[in-house]
Amino acid sequence: MSKYTERAELLFRSGYNCSQSVFCTFANELGLTEAQAARISIGLGGGVGRMREICGAISGAAMVVGLARPDFDKAQVYETVREITAEFKKTHNSIICKDLLGLKEVDFNEEPEPRTPEFYLKRPCLKIICDAVSAVEKVLFSKECY
């Protein structure tokens, strides 16, 4: 486990959502405070507003690219996001939250589950977050962005 995946796990276990856990992991490198990063990324959790669409961990990863590489033009950012997604898909078959969670229906009124030991046993979110962070590390760091 890298310092980044350890940080992402700590953030998720402390109550941050998937997007926040990924984005806040890199807050210092992006010139943000953790509080700023948490506010910026909060709405992308749960597959964007708990709609279970694009995985919040992937959304958080995409936001990291834009801030980490201000020298990249739009095409370079898009290419890097696709590379991160391809790396993530080596482990996961989708970037859609409900598919990753194995959900057939989405309950928009559902309250977030408490973060109990049972929650971590039945939900793959922690692995998903760590895999997204690892993909960011591998792709962005291989581009020598830091």
PDB file of C-alpha atoms in Angstrom, residues 23 26 30 58-74 76-82 84 135-136 139-140 143 145-146:
ATOM      1  CA  PHE A  23      -9.686  13.953  -4.377  1.00  0.00           C
ATOM      2  CA  PHE A  26      -4.075  14.615  -3.328  1.00  0.00           C
ATOM      3  CA  LEU A  30      -3.055  20.278  -5.727  1.00  0.00           C
ATOM      4  CA  ILE A  58     -13.332   7.991 -10.899  1.00  0.00           C
ATOM      5  CA  SER A  59     -14.866  11.480 -10.828  1.00  0.00           C
ATOM      6  CA  GLY A  60     -12.440  12.433  -8.060  1.00  0.00           C
ATOM      7  CA  ALA A  61      -9.553  11.008 -10.061  1.00  0.00           C
ATOM      8  CA  ALA A  62     -10.566  13.031 -13.121  1.00  0.00           C
ATOM      9  CA  MET A  63     -10.598  16.221 -11.046  1.00  0.00           C
ATOM     10  CA  VAL A  64      -7.090  15.476  -9.792  1.00  0.00           C
ATOM     11  CA  VAL A  65      -5.820  15.443 -13.381  1.00  0.00           C
ATOM     12  CA  GLY A  66      -7.171  18.908 -14.157  1.00  0.00           C
ATOM     13  CA  LEU A  67      -5.495  20.506 -11.152  1.00  0.00           C
ATOM     14  CA  ALA A  68      -2.340  18.406 -11.106  1.00  0.00           C
ATOM     15  CA  ARG A  69      -1.470  19.215 -14.692  1.00  0.00           C
ATOM     16  CA  PRO A  70      -2.436  22.825 -15.445  1.00  0.00           C
ATOM     17  CA  ASP A  71      -0.011  22.667 -18.384  1.00  0.00           C
ATOM     18  CA  PHE A  72      -2.192  20.036 -20.082  1.00  0.00           C
ATOM     19  CA  ASP A  73      -4.654  21.196 -22.692  1.00  0.00           C
ATOM     20  CA  LYS A  74      -8.123  19.670 -22.859  1.00  0.00           C
ATOM     21  CA  GLN A  76      -4.185  15.859 -22.814  1.00  0.00           C
ATOM     22  CA  VAL A  77      -6.483  15.932 -19.775  1.00  0.00           C
ATOM     23  CA  TYR A  78      -9.030  13.738 -21.569  1.00  0.00           C
ATOM     24  CA  GLU A  79      -6.324  11.298 -22.643  1.00  0.00           C
ATOM     25  CA  THR A  80      -4.945  11.087 -19.098  1.00  0.00           C
ATOM     26  CA  VAL A  81      -8.411  10.519 -17.636  1.00  0.00           C
ATOM     27  CA  ARG A  82      -8.942   7.712 -20.170  1.00  0.00           C
ATOM     28  CA  ILE A  84      -6.556   6.297 -15.484  1.00  0.00           C
ATOM     29  CA  ALA A 135      -4.438   4.366 -11.063  1.00  0.00           C
ATOM     30  CA  VAL A 136      -3.921   8.095 -10.508  1.00  0.00           C
ATOM     31  CA  VAL A 139      -0.634   7.283 -14.687  1.00  0.00           C
ATOM     32  CA  LEU A 140       0.091  10.769 -13.366  1.00  0.00           C
ATOM     33  CA  LYS A 143       4.029  11.460 -16.594  1.00  0.00           C
ATOM     34  CA  CYS A 145       3.889  15.585 -12.919  1.00  0.00           C
ATOM     35  CA  TYR A 146       5.392  16.047  -9.475  1.00  0.00           C
TER      36      TYR A 146
END
